[in-house]
Coordinates of C-alpha atoms and ligand atoms in Angstrom, one line a residue:
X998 CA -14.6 -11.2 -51.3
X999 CA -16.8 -13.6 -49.3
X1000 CA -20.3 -12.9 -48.3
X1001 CA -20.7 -11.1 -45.3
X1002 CA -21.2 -13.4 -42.1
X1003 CA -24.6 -13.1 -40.4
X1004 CA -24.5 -12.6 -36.6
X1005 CA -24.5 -16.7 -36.4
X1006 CA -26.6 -18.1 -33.7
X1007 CA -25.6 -19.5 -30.6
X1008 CA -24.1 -23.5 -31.3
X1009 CA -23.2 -25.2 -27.9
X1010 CA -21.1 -28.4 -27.4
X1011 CA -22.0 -30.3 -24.6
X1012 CA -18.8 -31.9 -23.1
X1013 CA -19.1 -35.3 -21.4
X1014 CA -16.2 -35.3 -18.8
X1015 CA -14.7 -38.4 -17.9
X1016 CA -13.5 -38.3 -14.4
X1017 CA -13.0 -35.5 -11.7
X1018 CA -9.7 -35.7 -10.1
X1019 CA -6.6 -33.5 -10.5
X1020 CA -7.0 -33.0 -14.7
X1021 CA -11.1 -33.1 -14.4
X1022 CA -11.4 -30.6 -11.9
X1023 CA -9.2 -28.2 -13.9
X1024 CA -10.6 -28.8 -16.3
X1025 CA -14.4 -27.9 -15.4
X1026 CA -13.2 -24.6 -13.6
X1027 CA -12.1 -23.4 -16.8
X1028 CA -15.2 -24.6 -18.6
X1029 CA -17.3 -23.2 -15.4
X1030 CA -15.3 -19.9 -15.7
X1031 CA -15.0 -18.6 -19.3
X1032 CA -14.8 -14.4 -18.3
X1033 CA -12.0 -13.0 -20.1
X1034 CA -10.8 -16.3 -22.2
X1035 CA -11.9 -16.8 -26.2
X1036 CA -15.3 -16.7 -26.5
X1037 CA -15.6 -20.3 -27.7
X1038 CA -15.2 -21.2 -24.0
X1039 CA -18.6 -20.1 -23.5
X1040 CA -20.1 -22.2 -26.0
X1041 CA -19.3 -25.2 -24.1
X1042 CA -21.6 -26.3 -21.8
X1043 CA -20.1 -29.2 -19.1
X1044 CA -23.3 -31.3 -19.3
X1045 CA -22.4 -34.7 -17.6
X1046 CA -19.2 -35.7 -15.2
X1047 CA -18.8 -39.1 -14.7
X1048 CA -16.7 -40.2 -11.3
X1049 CA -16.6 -43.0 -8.7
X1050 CA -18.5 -41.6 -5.9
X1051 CA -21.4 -39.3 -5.8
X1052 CA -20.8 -38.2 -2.5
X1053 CA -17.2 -37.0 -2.2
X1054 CA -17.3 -33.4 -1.9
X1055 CA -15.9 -31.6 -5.1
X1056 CA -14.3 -28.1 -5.7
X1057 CA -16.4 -27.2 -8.3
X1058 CA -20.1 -25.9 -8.1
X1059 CA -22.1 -28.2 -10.5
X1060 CA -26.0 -29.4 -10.4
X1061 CA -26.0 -33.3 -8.6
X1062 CA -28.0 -33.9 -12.0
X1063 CA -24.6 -33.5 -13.9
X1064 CA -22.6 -36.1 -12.0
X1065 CA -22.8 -40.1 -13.0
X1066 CA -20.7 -43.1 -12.0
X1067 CA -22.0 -44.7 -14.9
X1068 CA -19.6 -43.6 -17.8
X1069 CA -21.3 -45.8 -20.3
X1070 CA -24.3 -43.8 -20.3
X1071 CA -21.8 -40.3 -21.0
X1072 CA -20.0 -42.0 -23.8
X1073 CA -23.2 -43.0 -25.4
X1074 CA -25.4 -40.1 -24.6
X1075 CA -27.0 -38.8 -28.5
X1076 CA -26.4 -35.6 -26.1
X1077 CA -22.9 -35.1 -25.8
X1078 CA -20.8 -34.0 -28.9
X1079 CA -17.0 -34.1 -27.1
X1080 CA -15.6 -36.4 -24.4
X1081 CA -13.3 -35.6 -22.5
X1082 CA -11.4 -38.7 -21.0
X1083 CA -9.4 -37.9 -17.5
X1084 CA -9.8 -40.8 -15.5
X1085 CA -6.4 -42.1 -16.8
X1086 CA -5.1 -45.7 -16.7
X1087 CA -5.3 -48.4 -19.7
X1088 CA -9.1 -49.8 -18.8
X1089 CA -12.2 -48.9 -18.2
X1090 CA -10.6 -45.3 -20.1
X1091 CA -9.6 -47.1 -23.9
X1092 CA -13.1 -49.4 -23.5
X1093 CA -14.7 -45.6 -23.1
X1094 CA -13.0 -44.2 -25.3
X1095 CA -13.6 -46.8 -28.5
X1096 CA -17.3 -46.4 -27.3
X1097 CA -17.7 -42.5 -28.0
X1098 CA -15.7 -42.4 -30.8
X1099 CA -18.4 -45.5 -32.2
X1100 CA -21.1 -43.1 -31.1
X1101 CA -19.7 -40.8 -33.3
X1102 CA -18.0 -38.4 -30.5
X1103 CA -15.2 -36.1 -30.7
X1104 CA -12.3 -37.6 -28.0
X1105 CA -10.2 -35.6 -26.0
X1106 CA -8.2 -37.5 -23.3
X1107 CA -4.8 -36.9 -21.5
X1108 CA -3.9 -40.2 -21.4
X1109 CA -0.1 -41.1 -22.8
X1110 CA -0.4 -44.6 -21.0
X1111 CA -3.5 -45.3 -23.1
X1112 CA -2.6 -43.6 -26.2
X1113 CA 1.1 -45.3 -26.6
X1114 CA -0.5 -48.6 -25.9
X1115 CA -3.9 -48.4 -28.2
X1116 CA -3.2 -45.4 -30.2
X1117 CA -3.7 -47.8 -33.2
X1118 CA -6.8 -48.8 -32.4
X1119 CA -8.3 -45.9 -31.2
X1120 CA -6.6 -43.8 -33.8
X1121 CA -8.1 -46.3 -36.7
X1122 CA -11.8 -46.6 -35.1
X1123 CA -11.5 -42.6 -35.1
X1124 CA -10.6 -42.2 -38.8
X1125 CA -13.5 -44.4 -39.4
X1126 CA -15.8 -43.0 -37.6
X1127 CA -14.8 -39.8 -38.9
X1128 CA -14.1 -37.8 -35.3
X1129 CA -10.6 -36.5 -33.6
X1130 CA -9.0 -37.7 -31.2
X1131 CA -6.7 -35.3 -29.7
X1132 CA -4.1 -35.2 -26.8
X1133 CA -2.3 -32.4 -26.3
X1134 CA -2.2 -32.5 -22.6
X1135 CA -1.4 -35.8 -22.8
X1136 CA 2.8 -34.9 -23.3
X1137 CA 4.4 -31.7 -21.5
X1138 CA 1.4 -30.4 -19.5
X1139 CA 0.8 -27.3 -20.4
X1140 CA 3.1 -26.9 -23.1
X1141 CA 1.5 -27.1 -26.6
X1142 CA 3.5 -29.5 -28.2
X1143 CA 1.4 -31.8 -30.0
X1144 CA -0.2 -29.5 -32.0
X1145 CA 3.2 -27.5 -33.1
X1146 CA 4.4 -30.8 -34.3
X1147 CA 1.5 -31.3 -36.3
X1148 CA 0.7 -28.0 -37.6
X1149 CA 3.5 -25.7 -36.7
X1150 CA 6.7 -27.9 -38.0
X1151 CA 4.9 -30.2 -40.7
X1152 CA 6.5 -28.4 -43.3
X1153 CA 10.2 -29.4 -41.6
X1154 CA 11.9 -33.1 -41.8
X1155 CA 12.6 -33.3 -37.9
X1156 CA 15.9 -35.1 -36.7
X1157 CA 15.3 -34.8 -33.3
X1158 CA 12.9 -34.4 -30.5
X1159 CA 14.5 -34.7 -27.1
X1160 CA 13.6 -33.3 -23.6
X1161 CA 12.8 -33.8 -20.1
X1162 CA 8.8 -34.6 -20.1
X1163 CA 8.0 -36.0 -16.9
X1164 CA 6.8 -33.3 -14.5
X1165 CA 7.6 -35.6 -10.9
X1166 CA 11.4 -36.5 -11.7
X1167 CA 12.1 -33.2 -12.9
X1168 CA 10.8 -32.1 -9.6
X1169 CA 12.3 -34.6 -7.5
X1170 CA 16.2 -34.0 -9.3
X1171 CA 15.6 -30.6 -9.1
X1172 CA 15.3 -31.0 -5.2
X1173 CA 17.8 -33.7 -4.3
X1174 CA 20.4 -31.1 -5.9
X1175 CA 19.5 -28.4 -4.8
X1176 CA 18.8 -29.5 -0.9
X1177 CA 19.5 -32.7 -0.9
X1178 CA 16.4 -34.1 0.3
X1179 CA 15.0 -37.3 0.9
X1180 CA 13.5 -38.9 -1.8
X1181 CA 10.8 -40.5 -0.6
X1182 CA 9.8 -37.4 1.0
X1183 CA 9.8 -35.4 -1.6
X1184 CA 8.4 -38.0 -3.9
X1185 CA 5.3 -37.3 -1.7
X1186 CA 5.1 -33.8 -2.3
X1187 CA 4.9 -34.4 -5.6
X1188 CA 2.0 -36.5 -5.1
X1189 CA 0.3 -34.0 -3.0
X1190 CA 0.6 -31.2 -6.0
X1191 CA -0.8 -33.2 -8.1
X1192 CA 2.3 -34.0 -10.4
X1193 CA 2.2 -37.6 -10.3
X1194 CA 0.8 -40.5 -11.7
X1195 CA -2.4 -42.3 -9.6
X1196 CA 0.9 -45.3 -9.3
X1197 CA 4.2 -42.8 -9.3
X1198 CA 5.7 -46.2 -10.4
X1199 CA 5.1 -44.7 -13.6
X1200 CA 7.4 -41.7 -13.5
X1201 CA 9.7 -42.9 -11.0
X1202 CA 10.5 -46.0 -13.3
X1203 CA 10.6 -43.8 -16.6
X1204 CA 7.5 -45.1 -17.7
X1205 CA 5.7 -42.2 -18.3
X1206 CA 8.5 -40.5 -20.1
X1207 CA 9.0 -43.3 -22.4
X1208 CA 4.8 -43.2 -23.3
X1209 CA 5.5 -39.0 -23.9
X1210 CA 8.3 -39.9 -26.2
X1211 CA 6.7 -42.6 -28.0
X1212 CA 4.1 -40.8 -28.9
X1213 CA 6.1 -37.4 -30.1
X1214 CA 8.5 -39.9 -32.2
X1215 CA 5.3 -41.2 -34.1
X1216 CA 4.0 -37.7 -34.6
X1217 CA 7.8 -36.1 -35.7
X1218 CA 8.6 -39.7 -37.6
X1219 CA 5.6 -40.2 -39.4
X1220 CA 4.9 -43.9 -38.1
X1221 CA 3.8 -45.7 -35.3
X1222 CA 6.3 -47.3 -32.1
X1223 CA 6.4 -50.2 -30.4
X1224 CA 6.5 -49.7 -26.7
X1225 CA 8.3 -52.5 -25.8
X1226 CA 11.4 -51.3 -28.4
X1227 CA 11.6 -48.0 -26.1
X1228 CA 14.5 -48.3 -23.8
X1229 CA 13.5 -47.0 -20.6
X1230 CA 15.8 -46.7 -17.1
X1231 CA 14.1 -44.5 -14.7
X1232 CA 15.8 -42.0 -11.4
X1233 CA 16.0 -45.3 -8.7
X1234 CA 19.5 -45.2 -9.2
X1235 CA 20.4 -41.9 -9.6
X1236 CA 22.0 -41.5 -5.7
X1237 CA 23.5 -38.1 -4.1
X1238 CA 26.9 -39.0 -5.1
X1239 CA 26.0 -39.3 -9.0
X1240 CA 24.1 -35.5 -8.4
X1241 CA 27.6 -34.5 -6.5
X1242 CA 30.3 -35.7 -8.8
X1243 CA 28.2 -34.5 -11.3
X1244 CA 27.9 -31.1 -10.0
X1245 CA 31.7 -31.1 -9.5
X1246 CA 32.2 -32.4 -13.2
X1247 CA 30.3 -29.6 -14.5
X1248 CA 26.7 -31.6 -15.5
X1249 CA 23.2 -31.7 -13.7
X1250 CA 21.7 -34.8 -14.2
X1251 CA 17.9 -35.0 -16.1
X1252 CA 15.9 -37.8 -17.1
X1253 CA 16.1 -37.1 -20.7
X1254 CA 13.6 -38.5 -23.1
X1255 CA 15.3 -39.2 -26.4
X1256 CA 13.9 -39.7 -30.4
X1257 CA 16.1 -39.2 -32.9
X1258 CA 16.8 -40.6 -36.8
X1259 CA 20.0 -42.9 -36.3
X1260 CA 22.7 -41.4 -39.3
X1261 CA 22.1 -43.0 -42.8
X1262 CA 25.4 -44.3 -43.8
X1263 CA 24.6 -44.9 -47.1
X1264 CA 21.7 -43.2 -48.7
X1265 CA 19.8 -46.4 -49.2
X1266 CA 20.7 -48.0 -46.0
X1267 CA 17.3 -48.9 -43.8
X1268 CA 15.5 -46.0 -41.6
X1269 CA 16.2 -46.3 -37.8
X1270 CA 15.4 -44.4 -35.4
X1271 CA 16.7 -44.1 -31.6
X1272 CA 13.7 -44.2 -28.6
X1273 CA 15.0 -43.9 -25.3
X1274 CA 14.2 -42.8 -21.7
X1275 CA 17.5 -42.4 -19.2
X1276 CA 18.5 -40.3 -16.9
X1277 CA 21.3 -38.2 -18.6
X1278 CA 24.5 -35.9 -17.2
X1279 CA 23.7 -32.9 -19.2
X1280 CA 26.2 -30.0 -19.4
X1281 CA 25.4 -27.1 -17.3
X1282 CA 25.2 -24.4 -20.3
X1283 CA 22.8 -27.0 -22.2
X1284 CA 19.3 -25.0 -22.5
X1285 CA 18.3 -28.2 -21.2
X1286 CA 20.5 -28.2 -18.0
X1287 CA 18.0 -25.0 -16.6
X1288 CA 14.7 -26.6 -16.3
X1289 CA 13.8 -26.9 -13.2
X1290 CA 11.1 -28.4 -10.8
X1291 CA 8.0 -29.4 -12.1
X1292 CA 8.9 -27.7 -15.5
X1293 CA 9.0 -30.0 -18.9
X1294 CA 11.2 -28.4 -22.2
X1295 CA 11.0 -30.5 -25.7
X1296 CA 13.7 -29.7 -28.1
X1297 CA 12.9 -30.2 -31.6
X1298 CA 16.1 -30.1 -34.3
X1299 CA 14.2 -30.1 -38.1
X1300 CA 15.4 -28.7 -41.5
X1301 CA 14.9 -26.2 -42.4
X1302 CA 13.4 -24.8 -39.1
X1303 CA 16.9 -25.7 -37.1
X1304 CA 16.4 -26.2 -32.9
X1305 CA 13.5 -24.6 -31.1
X1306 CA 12.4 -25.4 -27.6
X1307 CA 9.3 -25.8 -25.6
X1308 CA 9.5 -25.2 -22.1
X1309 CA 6.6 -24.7 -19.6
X1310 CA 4.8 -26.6 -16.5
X1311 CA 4.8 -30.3 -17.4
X1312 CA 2.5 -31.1 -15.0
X1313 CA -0.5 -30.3 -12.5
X1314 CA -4.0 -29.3 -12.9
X1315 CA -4.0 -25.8 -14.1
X1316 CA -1.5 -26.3 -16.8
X1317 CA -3.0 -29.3 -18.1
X1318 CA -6.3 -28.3 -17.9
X1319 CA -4.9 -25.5 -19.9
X1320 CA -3.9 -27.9 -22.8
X1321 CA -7.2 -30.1 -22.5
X1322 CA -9.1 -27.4 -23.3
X1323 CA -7.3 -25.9 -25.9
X1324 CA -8.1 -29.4 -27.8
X1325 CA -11.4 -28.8 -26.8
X1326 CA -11.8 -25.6 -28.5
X1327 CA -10.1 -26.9 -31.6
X1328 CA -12.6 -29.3 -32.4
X1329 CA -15.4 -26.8 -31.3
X1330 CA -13.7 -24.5 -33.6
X1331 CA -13.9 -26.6 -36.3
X1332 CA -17.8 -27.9 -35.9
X1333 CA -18.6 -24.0 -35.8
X1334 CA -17.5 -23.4 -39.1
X1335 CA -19.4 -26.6 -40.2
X1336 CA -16.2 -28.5 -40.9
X1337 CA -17.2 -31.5 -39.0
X1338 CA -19.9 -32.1 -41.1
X1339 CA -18.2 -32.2 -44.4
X1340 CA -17.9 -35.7 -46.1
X1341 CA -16.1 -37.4 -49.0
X1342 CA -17.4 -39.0 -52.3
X1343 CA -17.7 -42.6 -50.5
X1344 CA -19.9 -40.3 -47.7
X1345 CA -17.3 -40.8 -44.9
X1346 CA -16.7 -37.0 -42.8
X1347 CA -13.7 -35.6 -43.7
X1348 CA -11.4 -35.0 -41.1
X1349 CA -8.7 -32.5 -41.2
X1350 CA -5.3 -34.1 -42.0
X1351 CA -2.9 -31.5 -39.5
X1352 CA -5.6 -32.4 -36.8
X1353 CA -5.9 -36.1 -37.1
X1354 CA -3.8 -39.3 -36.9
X1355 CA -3.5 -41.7 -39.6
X1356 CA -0.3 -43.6 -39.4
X1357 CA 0.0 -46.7 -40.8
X1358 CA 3.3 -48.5 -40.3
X1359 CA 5.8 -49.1 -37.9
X1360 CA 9.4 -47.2 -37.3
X1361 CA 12.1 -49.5 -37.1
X1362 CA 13.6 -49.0 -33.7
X1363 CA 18.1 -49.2 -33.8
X1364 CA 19.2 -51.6 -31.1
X1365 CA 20.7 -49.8 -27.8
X1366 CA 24.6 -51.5 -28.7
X1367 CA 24.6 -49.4 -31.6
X1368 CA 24.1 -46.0 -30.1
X1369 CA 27.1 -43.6 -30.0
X1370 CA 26.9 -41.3 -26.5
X1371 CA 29.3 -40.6 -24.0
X1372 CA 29.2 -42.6 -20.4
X1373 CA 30.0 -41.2 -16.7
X1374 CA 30.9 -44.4 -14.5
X1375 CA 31.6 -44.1 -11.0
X1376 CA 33.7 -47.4 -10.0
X1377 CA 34.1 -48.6 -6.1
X1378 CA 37.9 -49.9 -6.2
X1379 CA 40.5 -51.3 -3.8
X1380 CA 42.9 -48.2 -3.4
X1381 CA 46.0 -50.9 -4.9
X1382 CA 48.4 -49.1 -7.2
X1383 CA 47.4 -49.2 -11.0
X1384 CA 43.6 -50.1 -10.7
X1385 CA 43.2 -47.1 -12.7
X1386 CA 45.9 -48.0 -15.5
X1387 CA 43.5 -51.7 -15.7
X1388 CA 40.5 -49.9 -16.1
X1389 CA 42.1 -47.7 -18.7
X1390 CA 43.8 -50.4 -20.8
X1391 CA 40.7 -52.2 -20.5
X1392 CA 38.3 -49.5 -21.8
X1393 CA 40.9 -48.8 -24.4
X1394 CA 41.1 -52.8 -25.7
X1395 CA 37.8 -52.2 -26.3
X1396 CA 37.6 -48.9 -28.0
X1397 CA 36.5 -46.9 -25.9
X1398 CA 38.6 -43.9 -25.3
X1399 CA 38.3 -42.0 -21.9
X1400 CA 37.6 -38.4 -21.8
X1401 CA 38.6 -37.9 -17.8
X1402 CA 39.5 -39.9 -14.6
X1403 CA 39.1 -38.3 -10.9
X1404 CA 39.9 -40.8 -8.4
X1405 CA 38.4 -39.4 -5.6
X1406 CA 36.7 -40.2 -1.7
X1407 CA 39.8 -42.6 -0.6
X1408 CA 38.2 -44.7 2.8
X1409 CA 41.2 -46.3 4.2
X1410 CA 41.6 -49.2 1.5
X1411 CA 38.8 -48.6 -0.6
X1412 CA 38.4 -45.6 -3.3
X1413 CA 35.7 -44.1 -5.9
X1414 CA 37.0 -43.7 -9.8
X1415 CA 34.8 -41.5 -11.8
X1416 CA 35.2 -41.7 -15.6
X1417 CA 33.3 -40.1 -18.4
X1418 CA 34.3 -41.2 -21.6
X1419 CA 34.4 -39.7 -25.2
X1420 CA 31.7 -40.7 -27.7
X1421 CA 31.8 -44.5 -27.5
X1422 CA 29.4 -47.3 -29.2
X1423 CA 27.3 -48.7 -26.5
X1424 CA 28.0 -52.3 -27.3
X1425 CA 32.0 -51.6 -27.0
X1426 CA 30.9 -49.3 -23.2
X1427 CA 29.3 -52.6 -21.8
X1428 CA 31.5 -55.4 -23.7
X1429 CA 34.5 -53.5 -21.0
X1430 CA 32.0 -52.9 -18.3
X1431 CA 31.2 -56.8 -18.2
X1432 CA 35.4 -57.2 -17.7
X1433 CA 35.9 -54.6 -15.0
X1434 CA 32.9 -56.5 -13.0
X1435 CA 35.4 -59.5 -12.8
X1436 CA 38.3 -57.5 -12.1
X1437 CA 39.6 -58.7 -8.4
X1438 CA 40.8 -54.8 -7.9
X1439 CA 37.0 -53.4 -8.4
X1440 CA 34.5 -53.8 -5.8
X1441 CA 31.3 -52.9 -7.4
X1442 CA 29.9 -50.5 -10.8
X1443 CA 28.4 -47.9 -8.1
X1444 CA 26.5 -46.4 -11.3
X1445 CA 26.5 -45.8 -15.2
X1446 CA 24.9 -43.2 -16.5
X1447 CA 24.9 -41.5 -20.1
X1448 CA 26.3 -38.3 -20.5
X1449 CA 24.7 -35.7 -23.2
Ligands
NAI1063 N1 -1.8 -34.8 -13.1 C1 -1.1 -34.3 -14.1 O1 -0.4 -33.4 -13.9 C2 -1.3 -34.8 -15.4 C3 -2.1 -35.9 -15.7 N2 -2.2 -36.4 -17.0 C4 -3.1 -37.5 -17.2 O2 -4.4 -37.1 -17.0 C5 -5.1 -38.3 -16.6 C6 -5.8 -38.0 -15.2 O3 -4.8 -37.7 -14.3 P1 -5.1 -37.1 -12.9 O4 -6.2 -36.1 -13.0 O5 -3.8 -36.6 -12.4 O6 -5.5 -38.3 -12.1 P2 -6.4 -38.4 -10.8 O7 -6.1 -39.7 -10.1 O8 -6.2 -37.2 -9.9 O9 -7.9 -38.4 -11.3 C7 -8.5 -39.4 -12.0 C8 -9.9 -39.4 -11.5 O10 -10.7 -40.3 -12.3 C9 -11.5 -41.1 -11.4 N3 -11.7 -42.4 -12.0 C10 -10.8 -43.3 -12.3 N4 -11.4 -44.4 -12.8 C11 -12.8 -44.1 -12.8 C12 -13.9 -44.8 -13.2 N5 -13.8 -46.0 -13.7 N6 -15.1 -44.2 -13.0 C13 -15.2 -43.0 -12.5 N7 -14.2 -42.2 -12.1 C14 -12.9 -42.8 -12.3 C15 -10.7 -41.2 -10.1 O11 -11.5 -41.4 -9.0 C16 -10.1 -39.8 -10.0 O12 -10.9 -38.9 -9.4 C17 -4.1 -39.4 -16.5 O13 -4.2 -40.1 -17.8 C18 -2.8 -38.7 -16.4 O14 -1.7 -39.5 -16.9 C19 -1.6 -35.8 -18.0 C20 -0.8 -34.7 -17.8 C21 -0.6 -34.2 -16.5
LIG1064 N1 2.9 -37.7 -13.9 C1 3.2 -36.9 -15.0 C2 2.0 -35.9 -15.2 C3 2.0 -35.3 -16.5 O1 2.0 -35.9 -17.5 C4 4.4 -36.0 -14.8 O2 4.9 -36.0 -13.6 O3 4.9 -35.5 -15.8

């Protein structure tokens, strides 16, 4: 038995927030607001905002005092024990964020773009300086994935960790098939609710998606990944016949963000792993196949554990504010019980090793020739007799074997072949794509996509 706690005194963490758009103002009505949330919430005092303008009116009821526009002074402030880092974007946010973490602060920050490109650094300097970094909002939202991964699942050897996690494409896919809007339009919905990057660039392009996954590969892999190795195609292409033939094919079509340990042929054969961002026909039973609008889900496969899923809001100020928060508290959690302060022989502070990041090396990323998916291809063809027996005989010279062909939408000479093929290596898909380019009979390669 332990001795018995003493009613402890009152502790306080003053949190330095970086930045009061969508995520900041969230974020401070939950802080502002702790009745009937864990009592840790109303330790934490919001004691400086940083932001651009002093005079733009805000939705939360703070003191002037509290607000800045000079971050500097918040990162460096003996004052403030956590910073919280919402302004997004690479610079001035990794600058600020090196800055605390040398002035000894606890970082919070929901910034994948910043954390996929620096994690290293910012992820060393915080091991040194003895301080977390943490970023659960920064992949899936509200859904607590980070720290499940880290905590939850360490005990597993993960295989796979796929799933839609960008909030704006979900959102627009969702509403091209469902009412076949414009998307443009409804692109700007998404930026009025607050689902979308400051430059939408960033989800429209897959961008964001392939940051989310890079950084859920390094935590379910054990090492750290190059962003440039990520293969990323974003929804630009994906057009209202792909969502319709789709449909009638018995798919919806997601962008799916992929990381997954490439097959060991031989036991001693090099580690690979696949990283990838595409948008993806996914078959309509798929758990996958259902989530819908704004909504992210994150499929993890690990032994022993098998497949669970995490499904939830992937974006917008509540439910990200929700997970900021939560990271928050866990660092709070841990200073309360004094485990901040607790240091090694060499007299560096001892972080906990489920909480931080420590990664060393690099994964090896496989090449995208050597992946093994199925493809849906949607050809526009002279309506000549035997274009399809070409396309077939070439596909087949170069091993890759076709699961279905609908010929289909027949405009006086012109027609639109739709094939999805078996599981085929990528390499052998675009080797016979290059020769049906060049084949008089085909007009143009309306679309490829892969299939799940
Ligand atoms: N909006 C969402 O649903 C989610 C956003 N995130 C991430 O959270 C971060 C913030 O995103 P949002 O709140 O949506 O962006 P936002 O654009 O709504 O807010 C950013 C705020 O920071 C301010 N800011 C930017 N640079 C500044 C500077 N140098 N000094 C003072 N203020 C500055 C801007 O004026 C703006 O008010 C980004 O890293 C984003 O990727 C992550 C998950 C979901
Ligand atoms: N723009 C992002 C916001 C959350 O990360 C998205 O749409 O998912």
């Amino acid at each position: 038995m332990g001795e018995a706690i003493q009613d402890k005194p009152t502790v306080g963490f003053k949190i330095g927030l970086l930045g009061l758009g969508t995520v900041g103002t969230g974020t401070a009505q939950i802080l502002l607001n702790p009745v009937q949330r864990h009592p840790l919430v109303a330790e934490l005092e919001l004691y400086r905002v940083g932001v651009r303008s002093l005079d733009k009116p805000r939705a939360v009821d703070l003191p002037a005092d509290r607000f800045t526009t000079d971050l500097e002074s918040i990162v460096t402030d003996p004052a403030v024990d956590i910073v919280v880092e919402v302004i997004g974007g690479l610079e001035p946010a990794r600058s600020l964020m090196l800055t605390a973490i040398a002035h000894g602060k606890h970082v919070v920050t929901a910034n994948k773009a910043a954390i996929a490109r620096f994690g290293d650094e910012i992820f060393t300097a915080a091991t040194e300086a003895g301080v977390y970094v943490l970023l659960e909002a920064a992949v899936g939202g509200g859904i607590p994935v980070i720290e499940p991964l880290k905590q939850s699942l360490c005990a597993n050897r993960i295989h796979t960790v796929m799933g839609i996690v960008n909030g704006t494409t979900n959102y627009i896919l969702t509403r091209m098939q469902t009412e076949g809007g414009d998307f443009a339009d409804i692109l700007a919905d998404a930026q009025q609710l607050g689902y979308a990057e400051a430059d939408p660039t960033a989800d429209v392009d897959g961008l964001d998606a392939a940051d989310k996954i890079a950084i859920l590969a390094s935590l379910a892999f054990g090492g750290r990944i190059k962003l440039p190795e990520v293969h990323c195609e974003g929804i630009r292409q994906v057009s209202a016949a792909d969502i319709a033939y789709a449909d009638k094919l018995g798919f919806v079509i997601k962008l799916l963000a992929v990381a997954k340990r490439t097959p060991q042929i031989a036991p001693d054969d090099p580690e690979h792993l696949q990283v990838r961002v595409h948008p993806t026909l996914i078959p309509k039973i798929h758990p996958l196949a259902s989530v819908n609008d704004v909504n992210n889900a994150i499929l993890i496969e690990g032994d022993p554990v098998g497949q669970v899923m995490f499904f939830g809001p992937g974006a917008g100020a509540g439910p990200t504010a929700s997970a900021v928060v939560s990271d928050i508290l866990n660092i709070a959690a841990i200073l309360t019980v004094g485990r901040g302060s607790q240091t090694s022989l060499e007299g560096k502070a001892l972080l906990d090793p489920l909480l931080a990041c420590s990664h060393q090396h690099y994964c090896a990323i496989a090449p995208m020739d050597e992946l093994i998916t199925r493809f849906y291809a949607r050809f526009s063809t002279n309506d000549t007799p035997g274009v399809i027996g070409k396309l077939g005989t070439c596909f087949g010279d170069h091993n890759v074997s076709l699961e279905s062909v609908v010929q289909t939408d027949i405009h006086g000479e012109s027609a639109e072949i739709v094939v999805v093929t078996h599981n085929v290596r990528e390499g052998n898909f675009h080797q016979a794509l290059a020769e049906i380019r060049a084949m008089p009979s085909v007009n143009r390669v309306a679309s490829v996509l892969r299939v799940l």
